Coordinates of C-alpha atoms and ligand atoms in Angstrom, one line a residue:
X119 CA 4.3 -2.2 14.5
X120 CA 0.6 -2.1 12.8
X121 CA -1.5 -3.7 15.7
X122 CA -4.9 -4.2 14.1
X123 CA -7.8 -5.7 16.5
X124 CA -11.1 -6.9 16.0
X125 CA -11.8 -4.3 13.3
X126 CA -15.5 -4.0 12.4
X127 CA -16.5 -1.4 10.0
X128 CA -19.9 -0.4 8.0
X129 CA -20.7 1.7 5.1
X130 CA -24.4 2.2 6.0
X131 CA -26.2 -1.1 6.3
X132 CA -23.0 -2.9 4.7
X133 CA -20.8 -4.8 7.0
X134 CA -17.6 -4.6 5.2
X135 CA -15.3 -5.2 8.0
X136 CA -15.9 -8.0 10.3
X137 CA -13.6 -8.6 13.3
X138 CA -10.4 -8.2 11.2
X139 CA -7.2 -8.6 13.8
X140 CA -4.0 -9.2 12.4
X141 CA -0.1 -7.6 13.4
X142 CA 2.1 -6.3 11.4
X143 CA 5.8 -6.2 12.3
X144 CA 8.5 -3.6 11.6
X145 CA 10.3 -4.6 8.7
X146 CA 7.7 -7.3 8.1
X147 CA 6.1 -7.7 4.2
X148 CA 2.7 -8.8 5.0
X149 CA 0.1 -9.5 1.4
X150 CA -3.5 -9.4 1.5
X151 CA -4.9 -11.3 -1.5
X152 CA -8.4 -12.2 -1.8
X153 CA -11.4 -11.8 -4.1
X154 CA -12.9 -8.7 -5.0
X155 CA -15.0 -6.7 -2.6
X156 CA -13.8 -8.5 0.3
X157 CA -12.5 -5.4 2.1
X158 CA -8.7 -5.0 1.3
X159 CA -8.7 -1.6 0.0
X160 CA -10.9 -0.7 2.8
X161 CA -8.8 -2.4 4.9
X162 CA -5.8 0.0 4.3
X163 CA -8.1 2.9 4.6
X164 CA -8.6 2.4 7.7
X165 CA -5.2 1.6 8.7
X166 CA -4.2 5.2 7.8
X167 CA -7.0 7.0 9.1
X168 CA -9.0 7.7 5.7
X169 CA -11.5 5.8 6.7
X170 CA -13.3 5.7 10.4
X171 CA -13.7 2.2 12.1
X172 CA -17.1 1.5 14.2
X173 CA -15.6 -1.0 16.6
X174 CA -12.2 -2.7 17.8
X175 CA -9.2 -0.7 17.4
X176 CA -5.5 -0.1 15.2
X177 CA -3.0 1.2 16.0
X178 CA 0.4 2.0 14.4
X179 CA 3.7 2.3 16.8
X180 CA 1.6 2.1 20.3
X181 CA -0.7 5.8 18.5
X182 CA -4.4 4.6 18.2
X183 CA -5.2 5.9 14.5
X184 CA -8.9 6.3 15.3
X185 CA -8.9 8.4 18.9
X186 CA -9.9 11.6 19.1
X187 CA -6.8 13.0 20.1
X188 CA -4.4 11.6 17.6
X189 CA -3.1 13.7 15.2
X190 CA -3.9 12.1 11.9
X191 CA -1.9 14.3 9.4
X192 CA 1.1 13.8 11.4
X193 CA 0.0 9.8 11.6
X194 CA 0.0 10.0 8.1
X195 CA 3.0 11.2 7.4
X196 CA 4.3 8.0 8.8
X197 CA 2.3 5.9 6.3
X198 CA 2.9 6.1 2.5
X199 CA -0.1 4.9 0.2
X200 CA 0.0 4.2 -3.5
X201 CA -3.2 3.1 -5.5
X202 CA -3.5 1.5 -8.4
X203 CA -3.4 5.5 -10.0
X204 CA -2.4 8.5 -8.9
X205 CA -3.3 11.8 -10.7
X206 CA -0.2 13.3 -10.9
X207 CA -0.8 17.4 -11.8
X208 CA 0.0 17.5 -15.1
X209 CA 1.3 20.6 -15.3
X210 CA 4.1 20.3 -13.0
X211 CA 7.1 18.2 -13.7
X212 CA 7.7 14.6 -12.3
X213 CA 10.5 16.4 -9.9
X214 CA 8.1 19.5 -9.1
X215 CA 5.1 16.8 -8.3
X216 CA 7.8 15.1 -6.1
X217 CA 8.3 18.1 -4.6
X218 CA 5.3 19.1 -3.4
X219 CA 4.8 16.9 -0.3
X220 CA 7.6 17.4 1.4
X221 CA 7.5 21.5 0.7
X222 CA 3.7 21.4 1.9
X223 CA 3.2 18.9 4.3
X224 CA 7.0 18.6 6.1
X225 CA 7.8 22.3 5.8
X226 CA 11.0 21.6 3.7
X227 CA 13.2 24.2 1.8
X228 CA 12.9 24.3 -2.3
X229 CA 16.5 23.0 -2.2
X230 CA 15.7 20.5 0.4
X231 CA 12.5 18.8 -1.0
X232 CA 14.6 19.1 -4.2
X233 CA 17.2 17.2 -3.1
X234 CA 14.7 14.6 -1.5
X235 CA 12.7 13.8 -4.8
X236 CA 15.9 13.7 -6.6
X237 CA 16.9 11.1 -4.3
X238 CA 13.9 9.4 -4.2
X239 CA 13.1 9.8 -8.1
X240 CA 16.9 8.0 -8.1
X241 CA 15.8 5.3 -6.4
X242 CA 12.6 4.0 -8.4
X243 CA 14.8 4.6 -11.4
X244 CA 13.2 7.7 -12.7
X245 CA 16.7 9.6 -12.6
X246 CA 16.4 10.4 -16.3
X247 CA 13.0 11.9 -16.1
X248 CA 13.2 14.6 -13.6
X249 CA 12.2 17.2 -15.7
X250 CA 9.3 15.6 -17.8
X251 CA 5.8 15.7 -17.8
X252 CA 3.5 13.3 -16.0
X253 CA 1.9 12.7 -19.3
X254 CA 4.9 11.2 -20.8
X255 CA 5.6 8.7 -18.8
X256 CA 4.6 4.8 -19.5
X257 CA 1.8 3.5 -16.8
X258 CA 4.9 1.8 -14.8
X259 CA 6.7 4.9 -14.8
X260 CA 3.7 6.8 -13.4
X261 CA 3.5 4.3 -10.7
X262 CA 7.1 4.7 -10.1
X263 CA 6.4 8.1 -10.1
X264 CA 3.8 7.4 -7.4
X265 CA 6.1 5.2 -5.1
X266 CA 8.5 8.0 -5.1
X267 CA 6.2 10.3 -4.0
X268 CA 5.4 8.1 -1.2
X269 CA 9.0 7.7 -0.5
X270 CA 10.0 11.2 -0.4
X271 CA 7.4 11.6 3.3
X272 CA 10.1 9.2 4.8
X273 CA 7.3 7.1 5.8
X274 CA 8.1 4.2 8.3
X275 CA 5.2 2.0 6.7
X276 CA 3.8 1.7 3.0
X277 CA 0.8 0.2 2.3
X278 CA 0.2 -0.9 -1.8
X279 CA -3.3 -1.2 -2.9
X280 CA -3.0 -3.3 -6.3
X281 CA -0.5 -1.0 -7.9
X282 CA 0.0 -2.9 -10.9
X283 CA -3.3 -3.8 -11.9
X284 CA -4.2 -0.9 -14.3
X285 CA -1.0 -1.8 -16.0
X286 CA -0.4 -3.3 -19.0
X287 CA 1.2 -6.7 -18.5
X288 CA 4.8 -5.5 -19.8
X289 CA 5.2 -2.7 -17.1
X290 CA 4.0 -4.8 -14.4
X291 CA 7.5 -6.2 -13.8
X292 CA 9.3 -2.9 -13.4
X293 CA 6.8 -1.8 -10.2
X294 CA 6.8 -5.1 -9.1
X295 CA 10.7 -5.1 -8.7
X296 CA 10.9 -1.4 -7.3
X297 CA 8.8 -3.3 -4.5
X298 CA 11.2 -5.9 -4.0
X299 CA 14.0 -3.4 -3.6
X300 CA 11.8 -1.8 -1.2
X301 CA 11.0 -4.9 1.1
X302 CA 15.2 -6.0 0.7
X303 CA 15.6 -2.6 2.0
X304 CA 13.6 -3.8 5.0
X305 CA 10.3 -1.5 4.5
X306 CA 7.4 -2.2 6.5
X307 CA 5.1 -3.1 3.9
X308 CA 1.5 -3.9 3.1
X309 CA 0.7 -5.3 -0.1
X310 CA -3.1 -5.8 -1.5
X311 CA -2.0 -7.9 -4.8
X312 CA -3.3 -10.3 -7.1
X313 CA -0.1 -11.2 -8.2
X314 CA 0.3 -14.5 -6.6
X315 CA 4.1 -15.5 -7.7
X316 CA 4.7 -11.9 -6.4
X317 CA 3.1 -12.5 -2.9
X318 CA 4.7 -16.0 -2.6
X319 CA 8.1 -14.5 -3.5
X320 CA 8.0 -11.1 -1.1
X321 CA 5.9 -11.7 2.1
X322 CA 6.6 -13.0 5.0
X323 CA 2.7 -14.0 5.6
X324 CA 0.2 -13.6 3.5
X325 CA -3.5 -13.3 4.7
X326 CA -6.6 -14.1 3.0
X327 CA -9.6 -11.8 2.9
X328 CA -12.9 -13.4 2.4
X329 CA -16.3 -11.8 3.1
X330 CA -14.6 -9.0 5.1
X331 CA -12.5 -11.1 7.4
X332 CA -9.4 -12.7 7.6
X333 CA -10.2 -16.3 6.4
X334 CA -6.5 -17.5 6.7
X335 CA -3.1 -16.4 7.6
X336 CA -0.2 -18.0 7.0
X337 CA 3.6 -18.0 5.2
X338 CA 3.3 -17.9 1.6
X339 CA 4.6 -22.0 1.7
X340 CA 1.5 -22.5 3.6
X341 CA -1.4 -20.3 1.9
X342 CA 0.1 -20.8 -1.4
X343 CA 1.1 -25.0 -1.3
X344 CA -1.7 -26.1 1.7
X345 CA -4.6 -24.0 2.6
X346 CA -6.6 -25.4 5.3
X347 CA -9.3 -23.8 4.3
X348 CA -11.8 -24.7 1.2
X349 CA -12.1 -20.7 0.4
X350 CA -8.3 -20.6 0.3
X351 CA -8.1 -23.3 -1.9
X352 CA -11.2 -22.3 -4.4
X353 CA -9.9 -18.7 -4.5
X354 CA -6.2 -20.0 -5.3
X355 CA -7.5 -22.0 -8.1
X356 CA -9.8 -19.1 -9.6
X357 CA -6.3 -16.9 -9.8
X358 CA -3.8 -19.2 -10.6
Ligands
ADP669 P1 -11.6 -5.1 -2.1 O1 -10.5 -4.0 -2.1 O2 -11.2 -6.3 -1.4 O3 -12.0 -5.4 -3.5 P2 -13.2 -3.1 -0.9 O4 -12.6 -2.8 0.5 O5 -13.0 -2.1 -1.9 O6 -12.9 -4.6 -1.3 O7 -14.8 -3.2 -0.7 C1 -15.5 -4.0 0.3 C2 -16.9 -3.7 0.2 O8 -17.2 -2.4 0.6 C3 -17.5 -3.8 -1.2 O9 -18.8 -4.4 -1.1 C4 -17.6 -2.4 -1.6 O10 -18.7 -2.2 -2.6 C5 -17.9 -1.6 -0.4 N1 -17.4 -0.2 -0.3 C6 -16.1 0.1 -0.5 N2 -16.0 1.5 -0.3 C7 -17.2 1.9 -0.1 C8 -17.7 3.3 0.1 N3 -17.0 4.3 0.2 N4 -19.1 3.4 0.3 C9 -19.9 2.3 0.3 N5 -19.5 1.0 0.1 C10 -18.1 0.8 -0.1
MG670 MG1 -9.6 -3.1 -3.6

């Protein structure tokens, strides 16, 4: 469980964060929509330790992400990220860039990361492309790509920070329904997203950032069909 609690955080002078608390429960697809720059992708930074907080606390499984003590590599591990890119090294294959985590960061075998990105590559669909190029691949491959990547930690929560928006409108489909098959799989999953038929479909609650806080929280039937709040409802209309 992600327990997240009255989360401030600053870049300088900016107040980004401000007294952001929400949970997130195992198996539990939670989406953050809002409008730009109101602190979603900062939100997931801090959730996985990339970013520092400067008050209230998270913690993931009971481990406080930002205490001294806690190991954050090995928090990490735990805790897939995709962005909207990810540089694959283009002069490794899509298997070899697989790979790499789990050879680097879990200690595995050649033949054992091998057999993990070749399951994992399986699983987003990317079975024919083992031994391509990152260059090759179409935008929703790449992300695929990405996903995989993630996968292949065997990470207990992934959080998704608008992975489909650099796409072009025909691939968005193809990530968007590797995400499904992840959530139906019963991931723990955090999902910043402007797709709004996507959010309604997939999450069990979706909050609403607004002016770095959580404006509303609710199920999808109730952000999506009756905001309570005139934010809500404006924002809803400017996307929809
Ligand atoms: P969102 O993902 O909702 O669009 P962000 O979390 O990216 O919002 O940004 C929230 C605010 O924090 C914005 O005003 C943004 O300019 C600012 N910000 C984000 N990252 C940094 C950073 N590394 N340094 C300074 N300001 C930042
Ligand atoms: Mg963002």
């Amino acid at each position: 469980m992600i327990e997240i609690d009255n989360v401030h955080k600053h870049f300088g002078t900016l107040h980004v964060l401000k007294g952001v608390s929400l949970n997130v429960k195992k198996g539990e697809v939670l989406s953050m929509i809002g409008g730009s720059g109101s602190g979603k992708s900062t939100m997931l930074m801090c959730i996985n330790g990339l970013e520092g907080i400067q008050k209230g606390s998270i913690s993931v499984d009971g481990i406080d992400v930002h205490a001294k003590a806690t190991d954050l590599n090995k928090l990490r591990r735990r805790i897939g990220i995709v962005f909207q890119q990810w540089n694959a090294f283009p002069h490794l294959t899509v298997l070899e860039n697989v790979m790499l985590a789990p050879r680097k960061v879990l200690g595995k075998s050649k033949q054992e990361a091998e057999a993990i990105a070749v399951q994992q590559l399986g699983h987003v669909g990317l079975g024919e492309k083992l031994r391509a190029f990152p260059s090759r691949l179409s935008g929703g491959q790449q992300q695929r790509m990405a996903i995989a990547r993630a996968l292949a930690m065997s990470p207990d929560y992934m959080l998704f920070d608008e992975v489909t928006s650099a796409l072009d409108p025909q691939l968005v489909g193809e990530v968007l329904d590797t995400l499904r098959m992840l959530s139906k799989e019963g991931m723990t999953m955090i999902v910043v997203t402007h797709e709004m038929r996507f959010a309604r479909e997939v999450s069990d609650r979706v909050a609403f950032f607004c002016q770095g806080q959580i404006h509303e929280l609710g199920t999808p039937e109730q952000i999506f069909d009756s905001p309570q709040k005139p934010e809500t409802a404006d924002f809803l209309r400017s996307v929809l």
